[in-house]
Amino acid sequence: MASCVSGCSPLVRFCQKLNRLKTLEEDVMATSLKRCLSTVDLALLGVGGMVGSGLYVLTGTVAKDTAGPAVVVSFIIAGVASLMAALCYAEFGARVPKTGSAYMFTYVSVGEIWAFLIGWNVILEYMIGGAAVARAWSGYLDSIFNHRIQNFTESHVMRWDVPFIAHYPDLLAAGILLVASFFISFGVRVSSWLNHIFSAVSMAVIVFILVFGFVLADPANWSTREGGFAPFGLSGILAGTATCFYAFVGFDVIAASSEEASNPQKAVPAATAISLGLAATAYVLVSTVLTLMVPWHTLDPNSALSDAFFRRGYSWAGFIVAVGSICAMNTVLLSNLFSLPRIVYAMAEDGLFFSVFSRVNPVTKVPVIAILVFGSLMSILALIFDLEALVQFLSIGTLLAYTFVAASIIVLRFQPDKSSGSSGGGGIKTDASSTSSVNQSGQPVDPSVVTNETQTLALDGGELKEYESFSDKLQLVERQKSVKERRAPGTLKGRWEPYLGRILGGCEPGEVVAFSVLALMVSGVSLCAVLVFGNNQLNLPVWSFTLLLVIFSLVFLLSLALIWVHEQQPNHKTFQVPLVPFVPGFSILLNVFLMLKLSPLTWVRFAVWVAAGLLVYFGYGIWHSKEGLREQQGQEVAARYVVLPSGSLVETVQNIQPEGHTLSTHSPTHDNPPASR
């Protein structure tokens, strides 16, 4: 038995390395970046990330091909679904005001390997998303000039006839990305002001579209003569919702910018709510105006809004819409170029990615090397690949990040407080680790008991005081008693103790919640797989299809219930997601469903990219991880506090020697505690 345990110990230590959590320092506001963004700045960044080419292209595409005028309902449902994911990002951005967004949130609460994979996929999503928007920007501008740019490039530069790449190099798209990267490298204030200018023009054009569009609106375009309000029925509305959901992708730029926010605890949740509300309102009203101006079945999917004004005889209005669309696409470009280098910087700062990308320019206070390198890579993608090929690779990384952030909210909310030892989500990790100690009778004492007692001895100011009088010790006992009466996070709620205490009462705090989150994820994936593939690909009989749906639904709901009957962490001063675990749970279900609806080619790309990421992690990240280096340093010296019979506190430092050597212990002879620890 002992040989089995010793043989498995290397594997256990390896798994612990993969799942170690990031330790946050005591001052979470400390940063090498510049904190200067206000709530308005963050809100406009969020609006710029969401209201882009989708407003001018996606509305017409979904209305004509999928939902008809009921695209309005599709955007409302998609906005509510996006709100669940946005709330999770808002809580994390307020509690953990560090750059890195989903990567950082996963690292704090789930584990290192998962955080790296999330960050690795989000990097690719931002690169492809920025290149796709640059291609759309170039194509839209080219269409205004009757495709003269494309014709000139094919005639005088070159033309490619190679599968999977564009027919010609898009020099305009690559150039706009390089110029934008150059401006963003000047600092966060320059990026913010550029975003302000383009967002202001875009919102002014949207107001113009709404006012002039409602003047030209004809309710007959929603009549039964034109097919009615919902010509494709409920299935069309739901299919349109799945497409419209991607219009709201981009709010995570707010969480990614939290380390540069002046007051992230208040600004991040407020900016998330404001930006999502403005974006949802814009999408709903613009789709309403569009389908009332002209019949939905006559829309031009490529340029629906400008074409609608042209067809109503107002060509000048069409040019205004074209200007607004270009400005809106510029804001999306800035959003991608703003977020991507900061995620790379966060990973490099933690030692999981190449350290050169963690360098911050002392003047501009931004990671200039990361901005220029990844901006150049993004421009190469835009130069070579066409828009259709780029769009096929989008979305899976973003949805995966949404899923892990929602799961991280549950884990973080129900995990027990960890003040020492291994790192805890968002906790403060000390450099000392507990070792065995002895009491005044010479008997060994449980280190956790010593740790708990010394924690109680520590006052709010961080200074250690002696308890020499009987009354002081009595107050200490009363305080410990009151602490025990308050149930710790991750333990069973008192009202459920008579019913579930015998089954779950013996588990460690947070243990049942951890297994329930795992069951929640597995049952959610299984349920969505049956819904997506059960009738078509798997050809399941009706009874089998129904039985699997019932089983996986019950497991999913039971997992939520088991999480809910446990104590959460007490309310913090920062924003918190309401109705946990139900809001994050259903957000997970929606994200997994949309992921399974993606094409097989997207999953192949995902597998290849993940394999490349694992090579980077095991070849570089796991060896340079700062959490790993901190663990190695912590093994060199272990310190502890013990309470002596006199009631005073002394520090004992024990050197850790290799096996076969005697342990040397040094105890100070004085009775007073050290001034600081």
XYZ file of C-alpha atoms in Angstrom:
677
model
C 0.000 0.000 0.000
C 2.840 2.367 0.919
C 4.631 1.612 -2.354
C 1.442 2.414 -4.269
C 1.113 5.762 -2.517
C 4.779 6.614 -3.119
C 4.465 5.594 -6.765
C 1.443 7.852 -7.264
C 2.932 10.844 -5.443
C 4.773 12.230 -8.530
C 1.512 12.121 -10.480
C -0.311 13.846 -7.630
C 2.341 16.573 -7.456
C 2.146 17.015 -11.237
C -1.654 17.433 -11.096
C -1.236 19.930 -8.273
C 1.105 21.940 -10.483
C -1.437 22.025 -13.287
C -4.241 23.172 -10.978
C -2.406 25.657 -8.764
C -4.217 28.950 -8.307
C -2.913 32.452 -8.788
C -2.112 34.322 -5.604
C -3.097 37.967 -5.455
C -1.022 40.359 -3.431
C -2.604 42.245 -0.558
C -2.848 45.461 -2.565
C -4.832 44.373 -5.622
C -4.829 47.950 -6.903
C -1.040 47.961 -7.320
C -0.029 47.872 -10.990
C 2.696 48.940 -13.379
C 0.001 50.171 -15.774
C -1.662 53.575 -15.541
C -5.043 53.783 -13.763
C -6.799 56.608 -15.580
C -9.995 55.218 -17.156
C -13.335 56.483 -15.858
C -16.748 54.833 -16.028
C -17.510 56.747 -19.235
C -14.237 55.610 -20.799
C -14.957 51.965 -19.977
C -18.582 52.205 -21.129
C -17.552 53.650 -24.502
C -14.938 50.923 -24.881
C -17.689 48.352 -24.294
C -20.056 50.027 -26.743
C -17.269 50.207 -29.307
C -16.588 46.499 -28.876
C -20.235 45.534 -29.410
C -21.736 48.079 -31.808
C -19.695 47.588 -34.952
C -20.188 45.973 -38.309
C -22.891 43.767 -36.770
C -25.269 46.707 -36.510
C -24.911 47.546 -40.201
C -24.633 44.010 -41.594
C -25.962 41.462 -39.083
C -29.380 43.072 -38.693
C -30.141 42.778 -42.393
C -28.706 39.245 -42.699
C -30.744 37.802 -39.817
C -33.901 39.655 -40.859
C -33.806 38.389 -44.437
C -32.531 34.847 -44.012
C -33.547 33.740 -40.513
C -36.195 35.623 -38.522
C -37.892 38.321 -40.606
C -39.106 41.366 -38.612
C -39.003 39.124 -35.517
C -35.258 39.798 -35.499
C -36.300 42.381 -32.891
C -37.298 39.549 -30.533
C -34.100 37.665 -31.377
C -31.981 40.636 -30.286
C -33.966 41.018 -27.047
C -33.449 37.339 -26.115
C -29.780 37.496 -27.122
C -29.321 40.619 -25.008
C -30.775 38.902 -21.936
C -28.577 35.843 -22.553
C -25.496 38.056 -22.927
C -26.417 39.828 -19.705
C -25.863 36.603 -17.738
C -22.305 36.333 -19.021
C -21.714 40.074 -18.609
C -22.753 39.966 -14.932
C -20.132 37.285 -14.269
C -17.451 39.405 -15.927
C -18.592 42.473 -13.965
C -18.246 40.729 -10.584
C -14.789 39.416 -11.395
C -13.647 42.726 -12.835
C -14.689 44.478 -9.616
C -13.258 41.882 -7.202
C -10.081 41.162 -9.178
C -9.147 44.450 -10.899
C -6.329 42.922 -12.911
C -5.839 42.848 -16.653
C -6.352 39.545 -18.438
C -10.135 39.205 -18.263
C -11.253 35.555 -18.555
C -7.669 34.294 -18.272
C -7.129 36.050 -14.947
C -10.527 35.028 -13.552
C -9.922 31.369 -14.388
C -6.411 31.472 -12.910
C -7.695 32.892 -9.620
C -10.454 30.314 -9.099
C -10.047 27.187 -11.285
C -6.388 26.476 -12.050
C -3.275 27.273 -14.076
C -3.604 24.902 -17.042
C -7.220 25.911 -17.616
C -6.349 29.586 -17.369
C -3.553 29.195 -19.914
C -5.843 27.422 -22.389
C -8.526 30.093 -21.966
C -5.996 32.875 -22.520
C -4.437 31.013 -25.444
C -7.800 30.678 -27.213
C -8.882 34.237 -26.469
C -5.632 35.463 -28.042
C -6.507 33.691 -31.290
C -10.109 34.928 -31.158
C -8.970 38.531 -30.826
C -6.443 38.130 -33.642
C -8.973 36.584 -35.999
C -11.717 38.990 -34.915
C -9.543 42.025 -35.560
C -8.427 40.701 -38.941
C -12.042 39.932 -39.912
C -13.214 43.423 -38.963
C -10.318 44.959 -40.915
C -11.328 42.902 -43.966
C -14.965 44.006 -43.548
C -13.842 47.625 -43.140
C -11.783 47.411 -46.322
C -14.569 45.727 -48.273
C -17.165 48.271 -47.140
C -14.955 51.204 -48.128
C -14.126 49.504 -51.426
C -17.825 49.069 -52.221
C -18.365 52.821 -51.824
C -15.764 53.426 -54.551
C -17.214 50.732 -56.813
C -14.475 48.147 -55.985
C -11.716 50.247 -57.525
C -9.268 49.287 -54.758
C -9.720 45.561 -55.396
C -9.435 45.967 -59.161
C -6.252 48.037 -58.836
C -4.652 45.500 -56.466
C -5.459 42.525 -58.687
C -4.232 44.324 -61.819
C -1.086 46.044 -60.569
C 0.011 44.141 -57.433
C -0.881 40.451 -57.552
C -3.695 37.931 -57.570
C -3.690 34.552 -55.776
C -5.531 31.433 -56.864
C -4.741 29.306 -53.809
C -7.347 27.445 -51.728
C -8.209 28.766 -48.227
C -6.684 32.209 -48.782
C -7.951 35.419 -50.368
C -7.865 36.088 -54.105
C -5.706 39.175 -53.571
C -3.658 40.683 -50.717
C -5.760 43.231 -48.860
C -3.160 45.939 -48.356
C -5.774 48.382 -47.054
C -6.914 46.050 -44.242
C -3.327 45.278 -43.224
C -2.428 48.955 -43.324
C -5.302 50.086 -41.090
C -4.299 47.512 -38.470
C -0.679 48.686 -38.470
C -1.739 52.325 -38.160
C -4.151 51.510 -35.337
C -1.462 49.502 -33.501
C 0.902 52.451 -33.829
C -1.599 54.862 -32.232
C -2.551 52.436 -29.433
C 1.114 52.063 -28.463
C 1.107 55.755 -27.444
C -0.842 54.957 -24.290
C -4.264 54.269 -22.882
C -5.369 57.909 -23.021
C -4.690 58.108 -26.766
C -6.590 54.853 -27.321
C -9.471 56.106 -25.193
C -9.755 59.415 -27.024
C -9.649 57.734 -30.426
C -12.428 55.429 -29.260
C -14.382 58.450 -27.979
C -14.208 60.175 -31.365
C -15.254 57.162 -33.431
C -17.946 56.153 -30.903
C -19.402 59.667 -30.892
C -19.660 59.699 -34.697
C -21.120 56.182 -34.725
C -23.754 56.997 -32.088
C -24.659 60.234 -33.879
C -25.242 58.241 -37.073
C -27.349 55.705 -35.139
C -29.524 58.541 -33.784
C -29.882 59.857 -37.332
C -30.890 56.380 -38.565
C -33.520 56.050 -35.848
C -35.052 59.512 -36.262
C -35.100 59.556 -40.067
C -35.939 55.851 -40.252
C -39.050 56.158 -38.094
C -40.177 59.047 -40.302
C -39.947 56.719 -43.327
C -41.431 53.722 -41.476
C -44.386 51.921 -43.027
C -46.304 49.526 -40.706
C -47.518 47.655 -43.794
C -44.072 46.056 -44.047
C -44.975 43.999 -40.946
C -48.388 43.018 -42.311
C -49.444 39.556 -43.468
C -49.186 40.755 -47.051
C -45.387 40.889 -46.651
C -45.223 37.645 -44.669
C -46.128 38.855 -41.199
C -44.002 39.707 -38.174
C -42.557 36.209 -37.666
C -42.586 34.504 -41.078
C -40.156 31.768 -39.931
C -41.989 31.048 -36.679
C -40.469 30.301 -33.291
C -37.667 28.220 -34.780
C -36.582 31.200 -36.869
C -36.578 33.469 -33.809
C -34.416 31.006 -31.851
C -32.052 30.489 -34.786
C -31.763 34.252 -35.109
C -31.024 34.499 -31.380
C -28.013 32.198 -31.768
C -26.628 34.507 -34.462
C -27.537 37.742 -32.679
C -25.770 36.543 -29.528
C -22.420 37.136 -31.256
C -23.334 40.785 -31.794
C -22.833 41.373 -28.072
C -19.390 39.752 -27.950
C -17.010 42.508 -26.967
C -18.159 43.630 -23.523
C -15.238 41.716 -22.000
C -12.961 44.596 -23.056
C -14.273 46.353 -19.924
C -13.056 43.588 -17.612
C -9.798 43.387 -19.568
C -9.259 47.106 -18.852
C -10.028 46.903 -15.117
C -6.338 47.252 -14.166
C -6.336 50.652 -15.872
C -9.603 51.847 -14.310
C -9.435 54.578 -11.673
C -12.104 52.965 -9.489
C -12.712 49.444 -10.834
C -14.993 48.364 -7.960
C -17.642 50.834 -9.103
C -16.659 51.600 -12.692
C -16.523 48.035 -14.083
C -20.083 46.938 -13.100
C -21.570 50.315 -14.026
C -19.788 50.445 -17.395
C -20.827 46.858 -18.180
C -24.489 47.614 -17.491
C -24.424 50.904 -19.407
C -22.635 49.542 -22.471
C -24.761 46.403 -22.715
C -27.942 48.440 -22.282
C -26.930 50.925 -24.987
C -25.855 48.167 -27.389
C -29.054 46.145 -26.891
C -31.199 49.272 -27.342
C -29.348 50.212 -30.519
C -29.700 46.725 -32.040
C -33.415 46.440 -31.190
C -34.360 49.911 -32.453
C -32.233 49.769 -35.609
C -33.650 46.350 -36.577
C -37.148 47.747 -35.968
C -36.482 50.748 -38.223
C -34.850 48.623 -40.915
C -37.738 46.170 -41.254
C -40.313 49.006 -41.209
C -38.549 51.048 -43.922
C -38.541 48.315 -46.588
C -40.012 44.786 -46.795
C -37.734 42.352 -44.946
C -37.496 39.926 -47.888
C -36.025 42.644 -50.160
C -33.113 43.579 -47.878
C -29.514 43.533 -49.114
C -27.610 41.409 -46.539
C -24.250 43.048 -47.300
C -25.300 46.683 -46.704
C -28.894 46.605 -45.540
C -29.156 50.024 -43.878
C -27.484 52.143 -46.548
C -29.297 50.216 -49.285
C -32.655 50.839 -47.562
C -32.111 54.614 -47.680
C -30.950 54.416 -51.310
C -34.123 52.551 -52.265
C -36.329 55.098 -50.492
C -34.722 57.822 -52.643
C -32.329 59.328 -50.066
C -28.915 58.482 -51.441
C -27.237 61.159 -49.309
C -28.524 59.388 -46.205
C -26.939 56.192 -47.478
C -23.526 57.893 -47.520
C -24.031 59.072 -43.908
C -24.810 55.500 -42.904
C -21.669 54.318 -44.703
C -19.556 56.821 -42.735
C -21.162 55.627 -39.488
C -20.468 52.009 -40.310
C -16.775 52.705 -40.970
C -16.462 54.585 -37.663
C -18.237 51.724 -35.867
C -15.829 49.206 -37.366
C -12.936 51.397 -36.236
C -14.166 51.140 -32.639
C -14.246 47.336 -32.901
C -10.709 47.352 -34.283
C -9.548 49.502 -31.395
C -11.332 47.205 -28.939
C -9.543 44.127 -30.285
C -6.156 45.832 -30.449
C -6.686 47.215 -26.951
C -7.637 43.913 -25.287
C -5.310 41.452 -27.029
C -1.927 42.856 -25.855
C -3.214 43.118 -22.295
C -4.116 39.439 -22.127
C -0.683 38.600 -23.559
C 0.868 40.940 -20.984
C -1.024 39.265 -18.113
C 0.106 35.781 -19.197
C 3.707 36.936 -19.624
C 3.609 38.723 -16.269
C 2.610 35.434 -14.614
C 5.461 33.603 -16.366
C 3.177 31.459 -18.549
C 4.152 33.244 -21.774
C 7.387 34.720 -23.058
C 8.624 37.367 -20.636
C 9.465 39.900 -23.365
C 5.737 40.643 -23.689
C 5.481 41.693 -20.025
C 7.682 44.744 -20.533
C 5.819 48.004 -19.976
C 7.060 51.208 -21.574
C 8.031 53.610 -18.760
C 6.593 56.607 -20.609
C 3.332 55.343 -22.115
C 2.673 52.735 -19.362
C 1.474 50.143 -21.910
C 3.029 46.857 -23.153
C 4.351 48.316 -26.408
C 6.144 45.149 -27.578
C 2.980 43.055 -27.198
C 0.930 45.692 -29.029
C 3.271 45.978 -32.012
C 4.023 42.245 -32.364
C 0.437 41.035 -32.171
C -0.860 43.990 -34.166
C 1.560 42.947 -36.930
C 0.414 39.311 -36.720
C -3.188 40.486 -36.975
C -2.354 42.538 -40.074
C -0.731 39.479 -41.700
C -3.940 37.492 -41.162
C -5.975 40.313 -42.712
C -3.536 40.515 -45.635
C -3.736 36.822 -46.537
C -7.163 35.441 -45.566
C -10.538 36.578 -46.814
C -13.455 37.496 -44.569
C -15.371 34.235 -44.980
C -12.396 32.073 -44.025
C -11.727 34.210 -40.943
C -15.326 34.224 -39.720
C -15.439 30.404 -39.825
C -12.856 30.306 -37.020
C -14.581 32.774 -34.714
C -16.651 32.315 -31.558
C -15.518 29.053 -29.988
C -12.793 30.643 -27.851
C -15.111 33.419 -26.674
C -17.869 30.978 -25.722
C -15.353 28.765 -23.931
C -14.146 31.793 -21.965
C -17.742 32.711 -21.040
C -18.284 29.140 -19.806
C -15.208 29.087 -17.581
C -15.883 32.549 -16.173
C -19.422 31.485 -15.191
C -18.063 28.315 -13.553
C -15.369 30.376 -11.813
C -18.019 32.631 -10.269
C -19.631 29.596 -8.611
C -16.295 28.219 -7.407
C -15.129 31.580 -6.059
C -18.427 32.340 -4.314
C -18.589 29.031 -2.432
C -14.922 28.277 -1.777
C -13.728 28.475 1.843
C -11.459 31.289 2.929
C -7.775 30.452 2.601
C -5.417 32.726 4.433
C -2.307 30.590 4.339
C -0.932 27.504 2.761
C -1.837 26.926 -0.822
C -3.116 29.761 -2.839
C -6.744 30.541 -2.820
C -8.856 32.296 -5.316
C -8.205 35.897 -4.807
C -6.641 35.266 -1.425
C -3.395 36.515 0.009
C -0.724 33.895 0.164
C 2.005 34.146 2.790
C 5.571 33.094 2.219
C 5.562 30.842 5.257
C 3.985 27.426 5.472
C 2.820 25.699 8.631
C 4.832 22.895 10.177
C 4.191 20.629 13.091
C 4.580 22.131 16.552
C 4.393 20.985 20.146
C 2.405 22.175 23.125
C 3.678 22.865 26.594
C 3.432 19.171 27.496
C 5.642 18.202 24.605
C 2.810 16.608 22.609
C 2.419 17.364 18.909
C -0.207 19.956 17.991
C -2.186 20.115 14.768
C -0.718 22.953 12.647
C -4.215 24.124 11.661
C -5.012 24.696 15.341
C -1.881 26.806 15.739
C -2.692 28.720 12.568
C -6.271 29.410 13.639
C -5.148 30.586 17.072
C -2.515 32.894 15.712
C -4.991 34.292 13.209
C -7.285 35.170 16.088
C -4.386 36.798 17.896
C -3.751 39.053 14.889
C -5.550 42.359 15.113
C -7.049 44.313 12.214
C -3.993 46.517 11.996
C -1.763 43.522 11.396
C 0.122 43.865 14.710
C 0.420 40.983 17.170
C -0.433 41.589 20.820
C 0.075 39.487 23.927
C -2.922 38.185 25.885
C -1.584 37.987 29.434
C -4.671 38.674 31.561
C -7.477 36.209 32.192
C -10.088 38.638 30.841
C -8.202 39.000 27.565
C -8.053 35.237 27.157
C -11.758 34.985 27.980
C -12.544 37.530 25.247
C -10.390 35.491 22.883
C -12.433 32.363 23.645
C -15.701 34.231 23.144
C -14.490 35.563 19.794
C -13.523 32.078 18.641
C -16.923 30.827 19.757
C -18.762 33.460 17.724
C -16.635 32.665 14.680
C -17.588 28.993 14.942
C -21.282 29.925 15.084
C -20.982 31.647 11.706
C -20.883 28.917 9.118
C -17.929 29.039 6.774
C -18.391 29.385 2.997
C -18.794 26.024 1.299
C -20.498 24.382 4.294
C -24.109 23.236 4.450
C -26.665 25.901 5.391
C -28.133 25.523 8.874
C -31.723 25.062 7.712
C -30.707 22.116 5.529
C -28.649 20.433 8.235
C -31.529 18.221 9.557
C -32.256 16.918 6.047
C -28.832 16.614 4.412
C -26.485 16.653 7.401
C -26.077 12.893 7.561
C -25.172 12.677 3.876
C -23.134 15.838 3.330
C -22.220 16.964 6.841
C -18.932 15.058 6.934
C -17.523 16.653 3.775
C -14.848 19.337 3.809
C -15.975 22.943 3.115
C -16.293 23.476 -0.627
C -15.860 19.786 -1.472
C -19.513 19.132 -2.375
C -19.667 22.372 -4.363
C -16.560 21.414 -6.369
C -18.021 18.022 -7.315
C -21.390 19.648 -8.064
C -19.767 22.158 -10.443
C -18.071 19.267 -12.229
C -21.398 17.408 -12.464
C -23.025 20.633 -13.667
C -20.525 20.971 -16.517
C -20.728 17.300 -17.556
C -24.527 17.156 -17.445
C -24.777 20.481 -19.291
C -22.516 19.264 -22.106
C -24.428 15.952 -22.287
C -27.817 17.680 -22.325
C -26.785 20.075 -25.089
C -25.219 17.230 -27.095
C -28.499 15.311 -27.005
C -30.436 18.426 -28.025
C -28.093 19.267 -30.918
C -27.191 15.802 -32.231
C -29.900 13.495 -30.848
C -32.398 13.604 -33.721
C -30.149 14.278 -36.709
C -26.670 12.782 -36.375
C -27.412 10.118 -33.740
C -30.936 9.226 -34.964
C -32.077 8.303 -31.461
C -35.562 6.788 -31.042
C -38.110 9.019 -29.345
C -38.122 7.100 -26.040
C -34.314 7.144 -25.818
C -34.116 10.820 -26.759
C -36.715 11.719 -24.117
C -35.114 9.549 -21.434
C -31.682 11.092 -21.943
C -33.137 14.593 -21.838
C -34.916 13.836 -18.557
C -31.852 12.231 -16.946
C -29.379 14.953 -17.886
C -31.856 17.718 -17.018
C -32.424 16.223 -13.567
C -28.678 15.895 -12.946
C -28.162 19.504 -14.051
C -30.920 20.813 -11.768
C -29.811 18.598 -8.876
C -26.267 19.954 -9.199
C -27.593 23.512 -9.010
C -29.677 22.599 -5.952
C -26.714 21.005 -4.150
C -24.644 24.122 -4.747
C -27.461 26.388 -3.567
C -27.907 24.644 -0.181
C -24.341 25.602 0.805
C -23.166 28.836 2.364
C -21.753 31.550 0.120
C -19.013 33.980 0.996
C -20.398 37.031 2.834
C -21.348 40.031 0.751
C -18.447 42.196 -0.313
C -18.519 45.889 -1.018
C -18.090 45.170 -4.715
C -20.752 44.096 -7.198
C -22.037 40.515 -7.001
C -24.007 38.449 -9.516
C -27.571 37.885 -8.293
C -29.158 34.439 -7.978
C -25.924 32.436 -7.827
C -25.614 29.587 -8.860
C -28.657 29.796 -11.154
C -27.571 32.737 -13.364
C -24.041 31.349 -13.986
C -25.453 27.824 -14.357
C -27.848 28.725 -17.140
C -25.175 30.894 -18.747
C -22.981 27.770 -18.907
C -25.830 25.827 -20.511
C -26.409 28.486 -23.178
C -22.714 28.853 -23.998
C -22.213 25.089 -24.366
C -25.295 24.852 -26.601
C -23.955 27.562 -28.918
C -20.503 25.936 -28.982
C -21.979 22.620 -30.122
C -23.831 24.435 -32.915
C -20.527 25.498 -34.496
C -19.181 23.781 -37.595
C -16.852 20.730 -37.413
C -14.100 22.769 -39.103
C -14.166 25.182 -36.176
C -13.670 22.295 -33.747
C -10.751 21.002 -35.825
C -9.136 24.440 -35.637
C -9.801 24.487 -31.901
C -8.106 21.093 -31.404
C -5.035 22.111 -33.430
C -4.697 25.435 -31.629
C -5.092 23.777 -28.198
C -2.388 21.243 -29.113
C -0.055 24.113 -30.050
C -0.906 25.844 -26.784
C -0.091 22.736 -24.751
C 3.332 22.633 -26.410
C 3.937 26.241 -25.355
C 2.718 25.605 -21.810
C 4.687 22.401 -21.165
C 7.719 23.717 -23.035
C 7.848 27.130 -21.364
C 4.961 28.129 -19.109
C 5.045 25.370 -16.499
C 8.792 25.947 -15.932
C 8.599 29.740 -15.667
C 5.306 30.072 -13.782
C 5.708 32.572 -10.957
C 3.346 30.518 -8.817
C 5.686 27.551 -9.286
C 8.711 29.655 -8.375
C 6.899 30.918 -5.284
C 6.170 27.351 -4.223
C 9.831 26.412 -4.617
C 10.909 29.372 -2.512
C 8.337 28.493 0.123
C 9.816 25.013 0.495
C 13.223 26.370 1.495
C 12.120 27.863 4.803
C 8.999 27.119 6.855
C 7.975 29.418 9.670
C 5.339 29.103 12.337
C 4.027 30.819 15.400
C 3.426 28.866 18.612
C 1.720 30.007 21.814
C 3.922 29.422 24.844
C 2.624 28.860 28.388
C 3.363 32.479 29.307
C 0.943 33.658 26.647
C 3.636 35.395 24.618
C 4.292 34.726 20.980
C 7.641 33.712 19.496
C 8.711 32.822 15.998
C 10.332 29.488 15.247
C 12.128 29.043 11.932
C 12.746 25.519 10.731
C 15.088 24.800 7.822
C 13.946 22.080 5.507
C 16.790 19.608 4.936
C 16.973 16.731 2.484
C 15.983 13.310 3.722
C 18.609 11.670 5.885
C 19.755 14.957 7.460
C 18.784 16.224 10.869
C 16.473 19.202 11.115
C 18.042 22.255 12.707
C 15.750 24.537 14.651
C 16.482 28.010 15.879
C 14.337 29.682 18.533
C 14.918 33.234 19.671
C 15.590 33.567 23.372
C 13.562 36.713 23.820
C 9.892 36.503 24.769
C 8.551 39.425 22.815
C 7.045 38.805 19.371
C 8.649 40.272 16.293
C 7.435 43.719 15.339
C 6.139 42.620 11.952
C 5.626 39.388 10.122
